[in-house]
PDB file of C-alpha atoms in Angstrom:
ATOM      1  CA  UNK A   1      88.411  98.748  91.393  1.00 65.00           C
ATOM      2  CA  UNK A   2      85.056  97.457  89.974  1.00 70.00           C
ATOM      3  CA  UNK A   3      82.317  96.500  92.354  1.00 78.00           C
ATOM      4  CA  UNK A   4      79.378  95.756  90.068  1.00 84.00           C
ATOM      5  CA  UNK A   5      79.381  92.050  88.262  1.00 90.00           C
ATOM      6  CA  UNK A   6      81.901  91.917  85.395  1.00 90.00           C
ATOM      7  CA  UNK A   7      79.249  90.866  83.134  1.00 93.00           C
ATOM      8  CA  UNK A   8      77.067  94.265  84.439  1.00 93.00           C
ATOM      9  CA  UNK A   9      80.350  96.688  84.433  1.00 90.00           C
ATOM     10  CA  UNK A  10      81.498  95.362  80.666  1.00 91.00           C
ATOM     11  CA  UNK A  11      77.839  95.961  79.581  1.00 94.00           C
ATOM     12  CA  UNK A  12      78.257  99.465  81.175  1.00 93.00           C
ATOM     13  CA  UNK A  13      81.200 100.521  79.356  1.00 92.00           C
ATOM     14  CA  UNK A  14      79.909  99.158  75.924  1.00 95.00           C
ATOM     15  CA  UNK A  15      76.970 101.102  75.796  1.00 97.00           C
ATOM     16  CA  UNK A  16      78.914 104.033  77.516  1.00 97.00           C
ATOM     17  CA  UNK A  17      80.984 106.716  74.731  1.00 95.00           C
ATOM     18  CA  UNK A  18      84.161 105.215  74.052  1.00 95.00           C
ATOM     19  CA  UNK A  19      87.599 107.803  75.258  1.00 95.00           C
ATOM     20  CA  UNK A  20      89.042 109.354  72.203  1.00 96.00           C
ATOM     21  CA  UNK A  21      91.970 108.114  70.258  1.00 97.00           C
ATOM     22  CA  UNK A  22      94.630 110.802  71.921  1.00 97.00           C
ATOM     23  CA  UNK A  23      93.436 109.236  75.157  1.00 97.00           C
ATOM     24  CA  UNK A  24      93.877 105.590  74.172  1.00 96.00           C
ATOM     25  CA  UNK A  25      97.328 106.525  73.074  1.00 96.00           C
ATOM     26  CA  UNK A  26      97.630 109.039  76.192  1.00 96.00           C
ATOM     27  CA  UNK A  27      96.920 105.699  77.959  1.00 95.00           C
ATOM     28  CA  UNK A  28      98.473 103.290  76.092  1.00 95.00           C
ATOM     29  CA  UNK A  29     101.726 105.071  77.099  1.00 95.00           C
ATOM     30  CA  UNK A  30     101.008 105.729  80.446  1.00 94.00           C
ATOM     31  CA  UNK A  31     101.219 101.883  80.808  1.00 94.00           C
ATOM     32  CA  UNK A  32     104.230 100.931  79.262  1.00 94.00           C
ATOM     33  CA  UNK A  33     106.363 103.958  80.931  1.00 92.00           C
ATOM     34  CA  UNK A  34     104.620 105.239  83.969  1.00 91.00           C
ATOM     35  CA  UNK A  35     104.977 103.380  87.588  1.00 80.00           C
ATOM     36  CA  UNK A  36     101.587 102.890  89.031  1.00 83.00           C
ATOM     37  CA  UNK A  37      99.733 103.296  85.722  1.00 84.00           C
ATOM     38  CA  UNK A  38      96.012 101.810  88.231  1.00 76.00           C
ATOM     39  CA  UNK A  39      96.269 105.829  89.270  1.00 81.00           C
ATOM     40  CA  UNK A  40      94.936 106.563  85.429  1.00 84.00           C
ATOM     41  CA  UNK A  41      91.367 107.495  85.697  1.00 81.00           C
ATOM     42  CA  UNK A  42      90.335 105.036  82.450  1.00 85.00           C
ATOM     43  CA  UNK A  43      88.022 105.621  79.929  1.00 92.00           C
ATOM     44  CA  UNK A  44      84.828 104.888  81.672  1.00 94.00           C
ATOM     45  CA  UNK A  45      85.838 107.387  84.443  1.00 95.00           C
ATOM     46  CA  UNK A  46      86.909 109.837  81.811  1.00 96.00           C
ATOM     47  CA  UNK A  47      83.465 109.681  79.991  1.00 97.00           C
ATOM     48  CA  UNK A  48      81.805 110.654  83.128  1.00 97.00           C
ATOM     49  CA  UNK A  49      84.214 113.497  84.157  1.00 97.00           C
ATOM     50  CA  UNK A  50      83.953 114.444  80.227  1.00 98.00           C
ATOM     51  CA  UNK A  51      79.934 114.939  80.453  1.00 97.00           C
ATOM     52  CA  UNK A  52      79.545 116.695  83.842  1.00 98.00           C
ATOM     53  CA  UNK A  53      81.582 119.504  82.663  1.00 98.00           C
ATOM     54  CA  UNK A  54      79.988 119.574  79.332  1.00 98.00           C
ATOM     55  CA  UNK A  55      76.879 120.088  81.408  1.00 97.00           C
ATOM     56  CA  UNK A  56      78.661 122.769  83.504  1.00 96.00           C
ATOM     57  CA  UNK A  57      80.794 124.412  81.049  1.00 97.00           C
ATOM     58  CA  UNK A  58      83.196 125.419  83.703  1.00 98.00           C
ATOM     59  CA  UNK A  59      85.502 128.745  83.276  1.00 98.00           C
ATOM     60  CA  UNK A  60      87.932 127.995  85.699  1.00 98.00           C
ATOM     61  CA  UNK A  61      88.765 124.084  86.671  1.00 98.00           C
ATOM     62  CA  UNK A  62      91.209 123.188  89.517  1.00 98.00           C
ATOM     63  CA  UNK A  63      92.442 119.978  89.178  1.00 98.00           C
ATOM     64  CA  UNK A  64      94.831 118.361  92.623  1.00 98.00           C
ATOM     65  CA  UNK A  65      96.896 115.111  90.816  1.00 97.00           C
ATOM     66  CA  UNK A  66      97.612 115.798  87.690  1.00 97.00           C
ATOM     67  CA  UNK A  67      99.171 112.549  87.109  1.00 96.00           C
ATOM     68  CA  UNK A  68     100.092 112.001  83.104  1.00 96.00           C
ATOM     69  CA  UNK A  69      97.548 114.580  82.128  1.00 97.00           C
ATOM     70  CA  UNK A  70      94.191 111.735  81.295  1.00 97.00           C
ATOM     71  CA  UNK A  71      91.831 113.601  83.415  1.00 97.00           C
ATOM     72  CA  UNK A  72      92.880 117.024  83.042  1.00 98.00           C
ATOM     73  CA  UNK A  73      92.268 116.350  79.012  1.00 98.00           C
ATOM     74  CA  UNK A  74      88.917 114.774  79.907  1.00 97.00           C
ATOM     75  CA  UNK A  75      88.114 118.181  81.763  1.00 98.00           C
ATOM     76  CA  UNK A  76      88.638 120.849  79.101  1.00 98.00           C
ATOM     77  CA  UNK A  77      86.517 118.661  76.807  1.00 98.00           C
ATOM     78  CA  UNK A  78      83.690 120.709  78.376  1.00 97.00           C
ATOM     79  CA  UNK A  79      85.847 123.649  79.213  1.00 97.00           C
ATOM     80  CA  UNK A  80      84.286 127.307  78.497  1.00 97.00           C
ATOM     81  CA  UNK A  81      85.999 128.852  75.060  1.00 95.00           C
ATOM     82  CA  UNK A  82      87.598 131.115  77.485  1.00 96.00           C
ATOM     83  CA  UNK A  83      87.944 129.327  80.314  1.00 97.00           C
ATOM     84  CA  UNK A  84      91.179 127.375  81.746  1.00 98.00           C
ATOM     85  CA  UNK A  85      92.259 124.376  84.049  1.00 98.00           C
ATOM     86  CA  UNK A  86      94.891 124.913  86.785  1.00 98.00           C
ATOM     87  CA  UNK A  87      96.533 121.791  87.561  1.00 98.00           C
ATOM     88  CA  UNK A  88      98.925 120.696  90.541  1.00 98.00           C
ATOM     89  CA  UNK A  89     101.243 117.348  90.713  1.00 97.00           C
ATOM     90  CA  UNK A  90     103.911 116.804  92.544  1.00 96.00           C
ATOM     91  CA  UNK A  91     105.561 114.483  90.335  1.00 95.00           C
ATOM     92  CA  UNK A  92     107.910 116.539  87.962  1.00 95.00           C
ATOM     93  CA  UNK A  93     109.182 113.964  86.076  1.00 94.00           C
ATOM     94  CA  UNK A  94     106.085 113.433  84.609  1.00 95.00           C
ATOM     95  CA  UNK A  95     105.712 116.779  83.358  1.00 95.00           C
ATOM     96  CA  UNK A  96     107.042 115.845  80.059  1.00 95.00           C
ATOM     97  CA  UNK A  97     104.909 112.993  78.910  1.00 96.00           C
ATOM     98  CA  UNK A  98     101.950 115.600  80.479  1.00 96.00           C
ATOM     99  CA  UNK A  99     102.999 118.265  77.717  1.00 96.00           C
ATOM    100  CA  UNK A 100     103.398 116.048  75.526  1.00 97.00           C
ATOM    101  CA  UNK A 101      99.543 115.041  75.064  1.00 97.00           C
ATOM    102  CA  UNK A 102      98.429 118.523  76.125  1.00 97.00           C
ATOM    103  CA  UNK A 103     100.087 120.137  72.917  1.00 97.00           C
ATOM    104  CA  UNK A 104      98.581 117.018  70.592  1.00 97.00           C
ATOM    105  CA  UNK A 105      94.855 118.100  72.543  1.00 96.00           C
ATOM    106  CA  UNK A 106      94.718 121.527  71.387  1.00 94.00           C
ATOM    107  CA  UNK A 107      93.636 122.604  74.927  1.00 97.00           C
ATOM    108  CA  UNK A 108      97.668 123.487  75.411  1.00 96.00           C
ATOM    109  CA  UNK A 109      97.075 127.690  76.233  1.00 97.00           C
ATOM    110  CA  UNK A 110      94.063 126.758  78.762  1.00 98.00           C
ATOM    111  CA  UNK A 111      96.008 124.509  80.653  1.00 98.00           C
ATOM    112  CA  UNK A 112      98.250 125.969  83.467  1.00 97.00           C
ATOM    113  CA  UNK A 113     100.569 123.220  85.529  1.00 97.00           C
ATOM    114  CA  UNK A 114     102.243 123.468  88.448  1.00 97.00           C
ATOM    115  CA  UNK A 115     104.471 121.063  90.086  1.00 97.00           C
ATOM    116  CA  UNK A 116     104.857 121.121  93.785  1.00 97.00           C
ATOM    117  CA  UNK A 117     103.411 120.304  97.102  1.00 98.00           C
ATOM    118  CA  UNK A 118      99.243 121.719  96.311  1.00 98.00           C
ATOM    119  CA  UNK A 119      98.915 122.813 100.274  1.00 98.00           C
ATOM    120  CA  UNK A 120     101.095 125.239  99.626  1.00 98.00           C
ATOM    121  CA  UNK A 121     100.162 125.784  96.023  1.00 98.00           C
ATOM    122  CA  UNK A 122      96.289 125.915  96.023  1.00 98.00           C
ATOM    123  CA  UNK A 123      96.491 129.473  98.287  1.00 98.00           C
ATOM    124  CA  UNK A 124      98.513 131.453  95.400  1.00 98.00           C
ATOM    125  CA  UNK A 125      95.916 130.721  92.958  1.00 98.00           C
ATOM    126  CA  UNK A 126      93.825 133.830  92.842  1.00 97.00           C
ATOM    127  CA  UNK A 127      90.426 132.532  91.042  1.00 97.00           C
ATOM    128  CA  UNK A 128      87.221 130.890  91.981  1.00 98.00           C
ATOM    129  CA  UNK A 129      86.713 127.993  90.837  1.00 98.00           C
ATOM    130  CA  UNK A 130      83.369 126.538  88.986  1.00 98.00           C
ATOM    131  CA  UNK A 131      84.720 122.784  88.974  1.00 98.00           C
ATOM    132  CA  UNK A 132      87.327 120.942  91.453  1.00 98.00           C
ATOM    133  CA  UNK A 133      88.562 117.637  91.141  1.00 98.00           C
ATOM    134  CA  UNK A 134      90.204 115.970  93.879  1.00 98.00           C
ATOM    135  CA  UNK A 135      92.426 112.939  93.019  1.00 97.00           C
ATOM    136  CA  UNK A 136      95.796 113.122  94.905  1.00 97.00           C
ATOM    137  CA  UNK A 137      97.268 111.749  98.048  1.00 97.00           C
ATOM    138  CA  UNK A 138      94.162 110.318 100.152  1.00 97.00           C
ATOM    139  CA  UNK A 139      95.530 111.663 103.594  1.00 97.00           C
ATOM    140  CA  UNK A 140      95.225 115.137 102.777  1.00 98.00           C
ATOM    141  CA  UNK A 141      91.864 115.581 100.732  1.00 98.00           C
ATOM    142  CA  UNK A 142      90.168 116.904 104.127  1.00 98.00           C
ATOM    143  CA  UNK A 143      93.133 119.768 103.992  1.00 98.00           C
ATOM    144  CA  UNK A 144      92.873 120.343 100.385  1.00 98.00           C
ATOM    145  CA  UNK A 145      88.766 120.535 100.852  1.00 98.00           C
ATOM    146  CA  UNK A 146      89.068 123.347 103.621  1.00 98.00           C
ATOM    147  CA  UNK A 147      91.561 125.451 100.505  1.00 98.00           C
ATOM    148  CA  UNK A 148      88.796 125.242  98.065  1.00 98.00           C
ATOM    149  CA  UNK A 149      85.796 125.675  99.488  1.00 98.00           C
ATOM    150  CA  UNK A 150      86.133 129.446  99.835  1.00 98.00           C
ATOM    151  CA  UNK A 151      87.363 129.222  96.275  1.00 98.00           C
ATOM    152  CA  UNK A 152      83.961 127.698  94.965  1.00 98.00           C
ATOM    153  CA  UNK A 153      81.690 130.057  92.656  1.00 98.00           C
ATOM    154  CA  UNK A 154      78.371 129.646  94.025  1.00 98.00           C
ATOM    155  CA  UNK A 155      76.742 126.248  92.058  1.00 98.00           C
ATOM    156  CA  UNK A 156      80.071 125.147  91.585  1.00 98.00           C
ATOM    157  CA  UNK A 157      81.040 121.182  91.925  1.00 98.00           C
ATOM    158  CA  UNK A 158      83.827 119.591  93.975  1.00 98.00           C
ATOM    159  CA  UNK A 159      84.668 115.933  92.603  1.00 98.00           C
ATOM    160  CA  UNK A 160      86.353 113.820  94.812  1.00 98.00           C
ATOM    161  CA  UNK A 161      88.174 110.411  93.535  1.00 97.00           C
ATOM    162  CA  UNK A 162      88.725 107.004  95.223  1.00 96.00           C
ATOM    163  CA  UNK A 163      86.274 107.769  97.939  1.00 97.00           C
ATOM    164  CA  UNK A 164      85.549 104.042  98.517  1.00 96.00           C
ATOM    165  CA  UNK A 165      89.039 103.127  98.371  1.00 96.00           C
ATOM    166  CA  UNK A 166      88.919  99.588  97.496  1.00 93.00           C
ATOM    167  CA  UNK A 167      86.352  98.647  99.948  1.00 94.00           C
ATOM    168  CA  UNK A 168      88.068  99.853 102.956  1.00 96.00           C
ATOM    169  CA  UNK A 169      85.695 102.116 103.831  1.00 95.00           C
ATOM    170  CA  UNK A 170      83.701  99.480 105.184  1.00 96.00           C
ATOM    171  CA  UNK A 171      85.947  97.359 106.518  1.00 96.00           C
ATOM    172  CA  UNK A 172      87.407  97.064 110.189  1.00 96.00           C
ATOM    173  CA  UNK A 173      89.967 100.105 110.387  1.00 96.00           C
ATOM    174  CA  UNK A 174      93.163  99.776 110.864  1.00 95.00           C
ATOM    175  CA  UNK A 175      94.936 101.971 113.084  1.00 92.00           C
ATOM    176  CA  UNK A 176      98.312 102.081 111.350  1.00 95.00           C
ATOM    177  CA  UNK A 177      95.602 103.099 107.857  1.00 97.00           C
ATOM    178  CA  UNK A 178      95.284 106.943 108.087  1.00 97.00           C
ATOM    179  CA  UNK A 179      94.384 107.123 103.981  1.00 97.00           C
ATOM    180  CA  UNK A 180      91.215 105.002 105.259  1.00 98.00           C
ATOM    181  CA  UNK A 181      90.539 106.928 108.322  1.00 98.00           C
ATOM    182  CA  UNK A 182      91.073 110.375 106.529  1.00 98.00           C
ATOM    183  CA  UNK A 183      88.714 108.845 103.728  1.00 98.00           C
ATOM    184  CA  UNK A 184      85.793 107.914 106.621  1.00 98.00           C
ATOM    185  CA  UNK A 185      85.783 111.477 107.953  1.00 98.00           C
ATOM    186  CA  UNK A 186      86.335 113.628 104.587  1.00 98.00           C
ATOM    187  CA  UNK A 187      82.991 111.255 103.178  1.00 98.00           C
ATOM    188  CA  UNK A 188      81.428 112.168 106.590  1.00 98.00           C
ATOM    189  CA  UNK A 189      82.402 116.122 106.329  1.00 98.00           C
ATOM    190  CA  UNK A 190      80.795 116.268 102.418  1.00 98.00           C
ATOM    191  CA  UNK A 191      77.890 114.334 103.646  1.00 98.00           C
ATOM    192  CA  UNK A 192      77.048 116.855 106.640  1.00 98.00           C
ATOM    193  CA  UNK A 193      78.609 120.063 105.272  1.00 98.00           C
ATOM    194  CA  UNK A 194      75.815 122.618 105.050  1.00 98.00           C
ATOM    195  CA  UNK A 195      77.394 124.209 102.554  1.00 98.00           C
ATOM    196  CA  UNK A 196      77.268 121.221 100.246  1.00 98.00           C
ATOM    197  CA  UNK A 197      74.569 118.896  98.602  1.00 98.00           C
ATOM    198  CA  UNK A 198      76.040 115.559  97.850  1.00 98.00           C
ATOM    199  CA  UNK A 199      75.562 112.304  96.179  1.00 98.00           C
ATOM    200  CA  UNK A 200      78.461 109.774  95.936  1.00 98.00           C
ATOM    201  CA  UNK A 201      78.532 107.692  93.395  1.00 96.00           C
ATOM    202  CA  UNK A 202      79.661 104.126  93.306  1.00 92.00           C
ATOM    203  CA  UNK A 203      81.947 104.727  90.031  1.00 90.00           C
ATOM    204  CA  UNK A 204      85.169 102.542  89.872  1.00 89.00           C
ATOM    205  CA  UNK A 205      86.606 102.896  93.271  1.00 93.00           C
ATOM    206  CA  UNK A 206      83.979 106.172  94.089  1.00 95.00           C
ATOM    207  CA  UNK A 207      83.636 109.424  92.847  1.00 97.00           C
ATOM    208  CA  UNK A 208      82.206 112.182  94.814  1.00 98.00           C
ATOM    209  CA  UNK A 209      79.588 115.009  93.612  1.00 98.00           C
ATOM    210  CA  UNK A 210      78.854 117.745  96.104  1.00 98.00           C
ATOM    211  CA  UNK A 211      77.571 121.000  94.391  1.00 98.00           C
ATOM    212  CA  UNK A 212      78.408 124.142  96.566  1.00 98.00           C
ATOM    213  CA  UNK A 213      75.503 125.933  97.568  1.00 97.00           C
TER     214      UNK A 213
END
């Protein structure tokens, strides 16, 4: 979902750094095998996850949708030496393409995946967390935010995908649309949390910054 002028977003991404090659092919194959391949984060996306935790250099990164492994890879690219990226999907047939580019990355040994529902998941993880991202099923991120918070190192960040959801968000509701309704109140709970500061971005379909306090 772009919602700047074409002309405006392709200048963006030109003078943006370009994904490297193991994600081009990472992607690349992701849309000739894998249903849904829109759920990719893309390069441009990928740059900016890339940078914030180069600025962070994170120690421990949880990461709810894996996916086909695009943003998890973007994510160690700023990963401590030491540090490692626990990653849920539900998904385990794509567990094998996911390997596949993790072993090519050399981030393989910091990279710890589970596959399985994350609700239940997320509570047998016993770390704090300097980074979150949140990009899995839209109807539970309020759930998966009130796992994590007591997880957070102080300063840490919580990133939150697809938070304008195609322009929903400001659309009439629909009743039958809980993803949209969940959406409204989890961008109303980072906004007012006390425990947060927050900024949301207007990044492909939205991505969320709130840095815990």
């Amino acid at each position: 979902m772009h919602f700047l002028p074409e002309n405006i977003d392709n200048y963006v991404v030109d003078h943006s750094q370009q994904e490297p090659t193991i994600l081009k092919e990472l992607s690349r194959e992701t849309w000739q095998k894998v249903l849904n391949p829109r759920m990719l984060s893309g390069a441009f996306q990928g740059r900016v996850l890339s940078i914030i935790t180069k600025l962070i250099q994170p120690k421990n990164i949880l990461e709810i949708g894996t996916y086909t492994g695009y943003s998890a890879l973007c994510l160690a690219e700023g990963l401590h030496p030491k540090g490692k990226i626990f990653t849920i999907d539900k998904n385990e047939e794509l567990e094998t393409l996911q390997n596949k580019y993790f072993e090519k990355s050399g981030y393989r040994n910091q990279i710890e995946q589970f596959v399985g529902n994350a609700l239940e998941i997320i509570p047998t993880i016993n770390e704090k967390f300097d980074l979150v991202f949140i990009d899995a099923d839209k109807s539970n991120y309020i759930n998966y935010f009130h796992l994590i918070i007591d997880k957070m190192n102080p300063g840490g960040i919580i990133l939150s995908d697809n938070v304008l959801w195609s322009g929903k968000i400001v659309e009439e509701l629909n009743p039958k649309d809980k993803d949209t309704k969940v959406l409204l109140e989890y961008n109303k709970l980072l906004n007012e949390d006390a425990r947060l500061e927050t900024v949301l971005l207007p990044i492909r379909d939205g991505l969320t910054i709130s840095r815990v306090k």
